[in-house]
Short mmCIF file of C-alpha atoms in Angstrom, two decimals:
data_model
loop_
_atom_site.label_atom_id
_atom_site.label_comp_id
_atom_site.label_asym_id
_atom_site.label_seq_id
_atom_site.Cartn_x
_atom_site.Cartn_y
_atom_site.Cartn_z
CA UNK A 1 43.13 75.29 17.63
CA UNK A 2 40.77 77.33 19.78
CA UNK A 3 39.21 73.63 21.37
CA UNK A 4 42.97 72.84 21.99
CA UNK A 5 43.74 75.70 23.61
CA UNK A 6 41.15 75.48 26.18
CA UNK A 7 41.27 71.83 26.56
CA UNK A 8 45.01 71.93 27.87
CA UNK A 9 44.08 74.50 30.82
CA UNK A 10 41.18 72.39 31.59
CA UNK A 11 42.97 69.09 31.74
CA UNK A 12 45.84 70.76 33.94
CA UNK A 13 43.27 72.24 36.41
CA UNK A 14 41.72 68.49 36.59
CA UNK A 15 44.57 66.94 36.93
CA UNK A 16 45.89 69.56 39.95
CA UNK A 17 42.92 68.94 42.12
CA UNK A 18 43.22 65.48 41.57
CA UNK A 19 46.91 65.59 42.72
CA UNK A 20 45.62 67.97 45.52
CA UNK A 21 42.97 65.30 46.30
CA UNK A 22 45.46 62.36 46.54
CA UNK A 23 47.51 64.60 48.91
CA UNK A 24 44.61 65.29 51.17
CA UNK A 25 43.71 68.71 49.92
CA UNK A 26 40.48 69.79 48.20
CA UNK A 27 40.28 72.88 46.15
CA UNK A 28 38.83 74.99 48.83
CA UNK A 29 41.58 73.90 51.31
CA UNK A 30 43.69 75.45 48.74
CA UNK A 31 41.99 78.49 48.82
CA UNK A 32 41.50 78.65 52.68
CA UNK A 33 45.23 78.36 53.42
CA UNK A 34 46.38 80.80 50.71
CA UNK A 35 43.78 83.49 52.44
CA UNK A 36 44.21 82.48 55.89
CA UNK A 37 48.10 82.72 55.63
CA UNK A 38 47.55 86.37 54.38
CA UNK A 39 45.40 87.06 57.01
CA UNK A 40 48.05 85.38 59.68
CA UNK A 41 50.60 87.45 58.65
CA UNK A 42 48.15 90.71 58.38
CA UNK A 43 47.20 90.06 61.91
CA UNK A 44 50.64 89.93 63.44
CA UNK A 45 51.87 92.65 61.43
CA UNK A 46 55.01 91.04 59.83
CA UNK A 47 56.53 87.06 58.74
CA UNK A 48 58.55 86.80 61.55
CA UNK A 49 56.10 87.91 64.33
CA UNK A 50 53.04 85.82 63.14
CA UNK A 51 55.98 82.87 62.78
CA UNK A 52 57.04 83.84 66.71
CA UNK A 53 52.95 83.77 68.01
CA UNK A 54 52.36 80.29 66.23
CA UNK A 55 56.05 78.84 68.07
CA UNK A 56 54.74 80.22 71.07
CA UNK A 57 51.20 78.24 71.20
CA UNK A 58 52.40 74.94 69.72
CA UNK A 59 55.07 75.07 73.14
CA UNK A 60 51.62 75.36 74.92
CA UNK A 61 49.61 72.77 72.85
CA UNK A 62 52.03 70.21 72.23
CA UNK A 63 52.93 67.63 75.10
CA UNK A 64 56.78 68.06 75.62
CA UNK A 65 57.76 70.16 72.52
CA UNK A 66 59.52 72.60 75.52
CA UNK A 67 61.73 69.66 75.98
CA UNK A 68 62.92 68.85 72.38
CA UNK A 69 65.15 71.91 72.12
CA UNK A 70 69.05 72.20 73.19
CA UNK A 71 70.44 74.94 71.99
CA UNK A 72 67.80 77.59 74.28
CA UNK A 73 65.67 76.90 77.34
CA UNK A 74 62.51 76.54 75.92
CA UNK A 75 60.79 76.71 79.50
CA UNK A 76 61.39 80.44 79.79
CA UNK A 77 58.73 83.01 79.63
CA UNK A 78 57.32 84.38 76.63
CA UNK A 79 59.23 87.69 76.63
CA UNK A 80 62.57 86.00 77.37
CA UNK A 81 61.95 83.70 74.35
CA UNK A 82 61.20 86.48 72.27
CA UNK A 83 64.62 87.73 73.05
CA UNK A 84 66.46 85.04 72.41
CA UNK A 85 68.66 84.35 69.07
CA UNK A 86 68.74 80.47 69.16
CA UNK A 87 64.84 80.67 69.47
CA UNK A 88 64.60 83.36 66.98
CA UNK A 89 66.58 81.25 64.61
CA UNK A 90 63.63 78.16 65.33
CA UNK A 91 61.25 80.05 64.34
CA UNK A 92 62.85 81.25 61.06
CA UNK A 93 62.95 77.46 60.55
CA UNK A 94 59.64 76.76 61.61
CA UNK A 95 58.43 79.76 58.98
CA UNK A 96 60.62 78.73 56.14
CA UNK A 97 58.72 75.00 56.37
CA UNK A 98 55.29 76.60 56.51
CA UNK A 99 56.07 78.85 53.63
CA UNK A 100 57.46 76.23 51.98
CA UNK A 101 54.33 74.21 51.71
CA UNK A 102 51.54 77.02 51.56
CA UNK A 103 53.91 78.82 48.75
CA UNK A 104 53.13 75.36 46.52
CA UNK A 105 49.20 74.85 47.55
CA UNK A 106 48.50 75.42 43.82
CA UNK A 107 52.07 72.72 42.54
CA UNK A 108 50.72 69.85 43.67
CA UNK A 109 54.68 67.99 43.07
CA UNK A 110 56.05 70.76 44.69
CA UNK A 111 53.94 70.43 47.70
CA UNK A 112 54.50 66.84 47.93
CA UNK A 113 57.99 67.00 47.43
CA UNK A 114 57.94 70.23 50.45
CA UNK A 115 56.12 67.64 52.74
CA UNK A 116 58.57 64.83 51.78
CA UNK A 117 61.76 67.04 52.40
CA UNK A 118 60.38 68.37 56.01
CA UNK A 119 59.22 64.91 57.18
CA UNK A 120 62.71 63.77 56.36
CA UNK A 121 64.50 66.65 58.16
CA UNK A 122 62.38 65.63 61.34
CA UNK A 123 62.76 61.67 61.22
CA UNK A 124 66.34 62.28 60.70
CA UNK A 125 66.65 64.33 63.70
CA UNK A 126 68.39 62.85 66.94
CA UNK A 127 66.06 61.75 68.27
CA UNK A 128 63.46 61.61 65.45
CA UNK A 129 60.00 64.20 66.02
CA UNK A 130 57.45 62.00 64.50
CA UNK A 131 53.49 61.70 65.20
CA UNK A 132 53.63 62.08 68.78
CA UNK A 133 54.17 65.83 68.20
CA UNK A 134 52.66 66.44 64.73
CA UNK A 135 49.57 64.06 65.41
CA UNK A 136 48.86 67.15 68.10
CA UNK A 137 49.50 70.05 65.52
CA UNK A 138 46.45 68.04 63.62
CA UNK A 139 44.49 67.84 66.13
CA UNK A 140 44.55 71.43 67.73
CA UNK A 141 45.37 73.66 64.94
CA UNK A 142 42.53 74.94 63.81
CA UNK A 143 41.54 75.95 67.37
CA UNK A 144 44.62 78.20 66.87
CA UNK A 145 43.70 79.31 63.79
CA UNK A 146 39.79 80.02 64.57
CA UNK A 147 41.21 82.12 67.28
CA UNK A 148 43.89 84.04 65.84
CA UNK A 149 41.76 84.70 62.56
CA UNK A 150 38.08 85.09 64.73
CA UNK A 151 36.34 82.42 63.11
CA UNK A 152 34.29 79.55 63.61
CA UNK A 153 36.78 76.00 64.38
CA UNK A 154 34.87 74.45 62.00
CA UNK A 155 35.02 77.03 59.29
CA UNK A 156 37.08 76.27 55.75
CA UNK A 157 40.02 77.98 56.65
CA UNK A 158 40.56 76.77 60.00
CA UNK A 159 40.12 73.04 58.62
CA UNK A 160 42.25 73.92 55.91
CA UNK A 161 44.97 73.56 58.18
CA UNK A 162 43.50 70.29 59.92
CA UNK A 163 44.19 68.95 56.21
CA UNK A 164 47.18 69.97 56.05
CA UNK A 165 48.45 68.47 58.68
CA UNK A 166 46.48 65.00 57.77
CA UNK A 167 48.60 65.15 54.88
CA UNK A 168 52.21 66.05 56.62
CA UNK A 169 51.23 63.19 59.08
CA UNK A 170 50.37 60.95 56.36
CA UNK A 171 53.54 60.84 54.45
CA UNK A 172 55.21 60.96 58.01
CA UNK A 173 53.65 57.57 59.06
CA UNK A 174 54.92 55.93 55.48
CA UNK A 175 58.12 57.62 55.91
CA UNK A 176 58.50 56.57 59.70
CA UNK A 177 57.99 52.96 58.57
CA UNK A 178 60.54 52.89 55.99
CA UNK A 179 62.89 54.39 58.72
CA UNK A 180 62.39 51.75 61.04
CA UNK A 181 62.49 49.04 59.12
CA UNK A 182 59.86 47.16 58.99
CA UNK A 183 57.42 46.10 56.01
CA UNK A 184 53.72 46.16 56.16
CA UNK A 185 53.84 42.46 55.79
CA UNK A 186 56.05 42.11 58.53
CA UNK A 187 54.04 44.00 61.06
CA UNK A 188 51.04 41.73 60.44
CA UNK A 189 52.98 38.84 60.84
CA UNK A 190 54.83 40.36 64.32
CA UNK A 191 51.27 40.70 65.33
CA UNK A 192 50.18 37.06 64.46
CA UNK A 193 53.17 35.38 66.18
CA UNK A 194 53.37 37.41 69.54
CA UNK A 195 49.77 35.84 70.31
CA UNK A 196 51.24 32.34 69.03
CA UNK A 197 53.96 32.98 71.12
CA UNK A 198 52.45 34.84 74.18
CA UNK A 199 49.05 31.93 73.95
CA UNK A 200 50.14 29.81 76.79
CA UNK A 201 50.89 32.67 79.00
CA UNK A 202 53.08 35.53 78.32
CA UNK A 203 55.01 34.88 81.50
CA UNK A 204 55.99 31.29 80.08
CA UNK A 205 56.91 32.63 77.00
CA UNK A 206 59.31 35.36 78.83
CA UNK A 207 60.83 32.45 81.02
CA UNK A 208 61.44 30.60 77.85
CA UNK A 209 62.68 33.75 76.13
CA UNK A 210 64.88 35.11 78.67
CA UNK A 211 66.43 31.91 79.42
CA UNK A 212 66.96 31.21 75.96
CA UNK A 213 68.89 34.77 75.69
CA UNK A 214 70.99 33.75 78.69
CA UNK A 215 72.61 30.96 76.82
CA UNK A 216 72.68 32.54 73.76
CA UNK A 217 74.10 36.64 74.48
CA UNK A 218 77.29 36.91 75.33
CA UNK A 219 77.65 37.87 79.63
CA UNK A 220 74.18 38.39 79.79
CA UNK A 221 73.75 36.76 82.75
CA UNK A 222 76.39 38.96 84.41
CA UNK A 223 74.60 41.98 84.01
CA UNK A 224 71.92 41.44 86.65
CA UNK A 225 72.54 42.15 90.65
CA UNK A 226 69.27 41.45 91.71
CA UNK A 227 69.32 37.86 91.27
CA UNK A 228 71.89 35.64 90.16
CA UNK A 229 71.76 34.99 86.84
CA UNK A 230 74.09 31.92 87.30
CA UNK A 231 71.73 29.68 88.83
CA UNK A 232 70.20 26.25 87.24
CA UNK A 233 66.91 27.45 84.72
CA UNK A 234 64.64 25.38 87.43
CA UNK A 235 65.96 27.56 90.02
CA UNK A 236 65.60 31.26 88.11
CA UNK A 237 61.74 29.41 87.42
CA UNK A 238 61.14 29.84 91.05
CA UNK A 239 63.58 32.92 91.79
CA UNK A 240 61.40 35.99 92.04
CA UNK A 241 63.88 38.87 90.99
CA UNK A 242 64.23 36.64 88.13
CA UNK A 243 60.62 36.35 87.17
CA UNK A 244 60.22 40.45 87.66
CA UNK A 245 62.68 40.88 84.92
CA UNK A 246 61.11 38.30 82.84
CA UNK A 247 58.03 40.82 83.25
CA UNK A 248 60.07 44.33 82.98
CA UNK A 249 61.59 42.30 79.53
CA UNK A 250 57.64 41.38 78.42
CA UNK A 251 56.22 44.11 78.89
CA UNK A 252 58.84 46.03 76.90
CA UNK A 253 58.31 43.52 74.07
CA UNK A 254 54.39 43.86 74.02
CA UNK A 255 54.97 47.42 74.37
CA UNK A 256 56.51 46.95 70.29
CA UNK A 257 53.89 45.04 69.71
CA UNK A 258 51.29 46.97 70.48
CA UNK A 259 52.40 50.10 68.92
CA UNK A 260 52.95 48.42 65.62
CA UNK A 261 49.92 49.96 63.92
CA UNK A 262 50.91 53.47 64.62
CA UNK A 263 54.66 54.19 63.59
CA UNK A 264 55.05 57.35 65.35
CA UNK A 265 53.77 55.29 68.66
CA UNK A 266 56.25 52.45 67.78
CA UNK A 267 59.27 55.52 67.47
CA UNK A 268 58.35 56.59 70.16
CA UNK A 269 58.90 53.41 72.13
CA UNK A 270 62.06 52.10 70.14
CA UNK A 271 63.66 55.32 71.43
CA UNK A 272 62.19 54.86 75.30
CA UNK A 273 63.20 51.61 75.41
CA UNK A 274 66.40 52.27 74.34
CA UNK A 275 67.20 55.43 76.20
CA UNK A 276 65.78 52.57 78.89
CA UNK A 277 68.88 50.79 78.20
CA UNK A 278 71.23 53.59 78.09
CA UNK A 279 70.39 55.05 81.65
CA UNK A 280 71.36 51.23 83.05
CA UNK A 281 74.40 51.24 85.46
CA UNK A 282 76.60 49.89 83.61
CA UNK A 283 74.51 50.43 80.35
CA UNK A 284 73.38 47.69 78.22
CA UNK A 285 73.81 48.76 74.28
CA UNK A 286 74.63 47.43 70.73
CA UNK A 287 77.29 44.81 72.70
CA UNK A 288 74.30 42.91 73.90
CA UNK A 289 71.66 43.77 71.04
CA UNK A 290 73.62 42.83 68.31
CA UNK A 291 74.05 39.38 68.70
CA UNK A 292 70.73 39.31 69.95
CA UNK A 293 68.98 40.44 66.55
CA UNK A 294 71.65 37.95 64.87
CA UNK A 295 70.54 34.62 66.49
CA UNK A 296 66.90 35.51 67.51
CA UNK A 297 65.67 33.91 64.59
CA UNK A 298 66.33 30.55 65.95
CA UNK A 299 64.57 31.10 68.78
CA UNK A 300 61.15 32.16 66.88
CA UNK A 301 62.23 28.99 64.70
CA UNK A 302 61.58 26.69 67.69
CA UNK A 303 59.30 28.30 69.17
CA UNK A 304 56.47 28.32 66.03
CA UNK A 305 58.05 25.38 64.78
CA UNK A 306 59.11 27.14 61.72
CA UNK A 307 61.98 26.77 59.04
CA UNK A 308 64.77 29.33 58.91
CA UNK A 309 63.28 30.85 56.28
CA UNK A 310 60.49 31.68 57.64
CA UNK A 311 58.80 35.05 57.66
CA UNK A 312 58.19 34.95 61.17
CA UNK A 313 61.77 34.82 61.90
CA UNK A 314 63.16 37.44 59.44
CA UNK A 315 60.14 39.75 61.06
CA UNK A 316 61.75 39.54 64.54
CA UNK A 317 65.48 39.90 63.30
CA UNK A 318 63.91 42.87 61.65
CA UNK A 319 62.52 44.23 64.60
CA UNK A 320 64.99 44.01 66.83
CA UNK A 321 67.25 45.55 63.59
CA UNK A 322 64.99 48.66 64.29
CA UNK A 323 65.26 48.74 67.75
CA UNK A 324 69.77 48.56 67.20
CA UNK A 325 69.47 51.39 64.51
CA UNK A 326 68.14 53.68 67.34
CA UNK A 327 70.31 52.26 70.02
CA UNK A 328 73.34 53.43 67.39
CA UNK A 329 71.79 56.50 67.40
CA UNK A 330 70.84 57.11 70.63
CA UNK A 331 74.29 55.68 71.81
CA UNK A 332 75.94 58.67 70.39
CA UNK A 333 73.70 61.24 71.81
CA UNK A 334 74.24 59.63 75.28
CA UNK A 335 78.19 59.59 74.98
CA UNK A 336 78.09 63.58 73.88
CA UNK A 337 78.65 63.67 70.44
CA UNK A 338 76.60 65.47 67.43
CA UNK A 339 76.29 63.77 64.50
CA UNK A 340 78.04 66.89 63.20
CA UNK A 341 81.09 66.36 65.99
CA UNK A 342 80.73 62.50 64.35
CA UNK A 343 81.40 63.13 60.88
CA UNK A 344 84.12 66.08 61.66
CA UNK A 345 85.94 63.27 64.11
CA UNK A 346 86.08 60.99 60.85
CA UNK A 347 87.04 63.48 58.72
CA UNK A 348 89.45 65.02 60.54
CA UNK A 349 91.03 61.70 61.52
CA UNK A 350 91.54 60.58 57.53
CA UNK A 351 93.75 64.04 57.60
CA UNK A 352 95.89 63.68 59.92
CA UNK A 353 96.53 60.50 58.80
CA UNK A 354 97.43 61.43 55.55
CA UNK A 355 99.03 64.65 56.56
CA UNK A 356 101.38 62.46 58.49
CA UNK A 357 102.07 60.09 56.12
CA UNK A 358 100.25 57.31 57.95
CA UNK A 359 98.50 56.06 60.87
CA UNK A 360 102.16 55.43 62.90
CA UNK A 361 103.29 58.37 62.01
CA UNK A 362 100.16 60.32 62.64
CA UNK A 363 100.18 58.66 66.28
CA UNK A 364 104.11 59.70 67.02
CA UNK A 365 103.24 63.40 65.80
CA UNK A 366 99.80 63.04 68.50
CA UNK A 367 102.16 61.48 71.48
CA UNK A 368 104.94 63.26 71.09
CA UNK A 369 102.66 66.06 71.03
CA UNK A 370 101.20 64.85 74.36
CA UNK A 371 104.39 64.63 76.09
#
């Protein structure tokens, strides 16, 4: 009884720093963020102040994190920040997160499920904060613990929070690549068929691709002004506003590509090409996209010489898929409207409709309402 009894606290404090270590967190991280959060909040006095100080340096440390907020000018001074509610109510945010995980350094679960939860909150964000911003938290974070605390940027509880961060960013990159849309297997083979596609010159392949997309997207051709679209394919071979946007469309493509094997990266450009898009006069969105993820399997088909159930093919279809689910996204945020003023619009809509008794009757009641 006495063996049991001290066999069960043993196997549970194995078994939580193994959790911990499949996480990314040793024992002594453990350790070094429970007493360096103490000391944090020692140093600043109170919660909310040492939650205000870190806000305040990840503005400075973090390329474009001024920029992310709406709701408060995050380019004003310190002072002004300090006495502003929207930014007040950020950093009550940002605390509640932190708290959230160091609170559960010694619940392995609950820690994972904490970092789950927040990496959700910010991929489902419009639009998304993924590595781009917390690969920089990683990377600098113990430089603002070392100096907040006065210790060495290399000491246990200033990498304590380097780990931490590894482990946020971890889950983030698996989450970001369910998000998108994409398998591992389909990155590889993304990877494997642009240099199929791109080997006899990735200009050829973008004259084959574009004209290809001509045919095959709906008024495509009407879009352009710089060139016209409407000539014979041996003339837009030799037309040189043609063969720039072959290269503006390539290099937009390899751009994808090439961020494949980082998912934040490849966010990052899904939503820059797309906001890309957006900004055209008169845009181009989801009406030219759409059909374009439907049918651009049968262009991979002929161009790898591949059936129609190919991998290949299903990878690009997929990929472009990714690219329309931001587009959707981003379309929304371009034309004004919250995903909270989205879902309030539909709701709202089904009421009056059956307050009225009925879409007709709901649209008298609106136009006679007008008049």
């Amino acid at each position: 009884s006495i063996q049991r009894t001290r066999l069960v606290p043993a196997y549970n404090t194995v078994l939580r720093e193994h959790s911990l270590e499949k996480i990314g967190l040793s024992d002594d991280d453990r350790k070094g963020l429970e007493s360096s959060w103490k000391k944090l909040l020692e140093a600043a006095g109170d919660k909310k102040t040492a939650g205000t100080n870190l806000v305040l340096w990840l503005f400075d440390n973090v390329p474009k994190m001024r920029d992310r907020f709406t709701k408060f000018n995050a380019h004003q001074s310190d002072d002004a920040l300090k006495a502003n509610a929207e930014f007040n109510k950020q950093v009550d945010v940002i605390v509640s997160g932190l708290v959230t995980l160091v609170s559960n350094v010694n619940n392995p679960a609950a820690l994972q499920a904490g970092i789950e939860r927040l990496v959700d909150t910010h991929l489902n964000m419009q639009p998304s904060i993924g590595l781009s911003y917390f690969g920089s938290v990683q990377q600098y974070i113990h430089l603002y613990i070392a100096k907040t605390l006065n210790i060495a940027a290399d000491s246990d509880e200033a990498k304590s929070w380097t780990h931490l961060w590894a482990a946020f960013n971890k889950v983030l990159k698996e989450h970001s690549l369910e998000k998108i849309g994409i398998t591992d297997s389909e990155r590889k083979l993304l990877i494997s068929s642009w240099k199929k596609l791109t080997a006899g010159g990735k200009q050829n392949f973008g004259v084959d691709l574009v004209l290809w997309m001509f045919e095959n997207v709906s008024n495509m051709r009407d879009q352009f002004t710089k060139f016209d679209a409407h000539q014979s394919d041996s003339a837009l071979r030799q037309d040189a506003g043609f063969l720039r946007q072959v290269s503006r469309i390539v290099g937009g493509l390899e751009t994808l590509i090439n961020s494949l094997n980082e998912p934040g990266k490849l966010q990052d450009s899904l939503e820059k090409l797309t906001d890309a898009h957006l900004h055209f006069v008169p845009s181009v969105g989801v009406e030219f996209f759409a059909p374009l993820k439907d049918k651009i399997h049968f262009f991979i088909e002929k161009a790898l010489n591949v059936d129609s159930s190919s991998a290949e093919a299903q990878a690009w279809t997929d990929l472009i898929g990714a690219f329309n689910k931001v587009l959707v996204d981003h379309t929304i945020q371009h034309i004004g409207l919250s995903d909270s003023d989205r879902k309030a619009l539909d709701s709202s809509w089904k009421k009056l409709r059956s307050g009225a008794g009925g879409r007709k009757n709901a649209g008298t009641n609106l136009v006679l309402w007008m008049l």
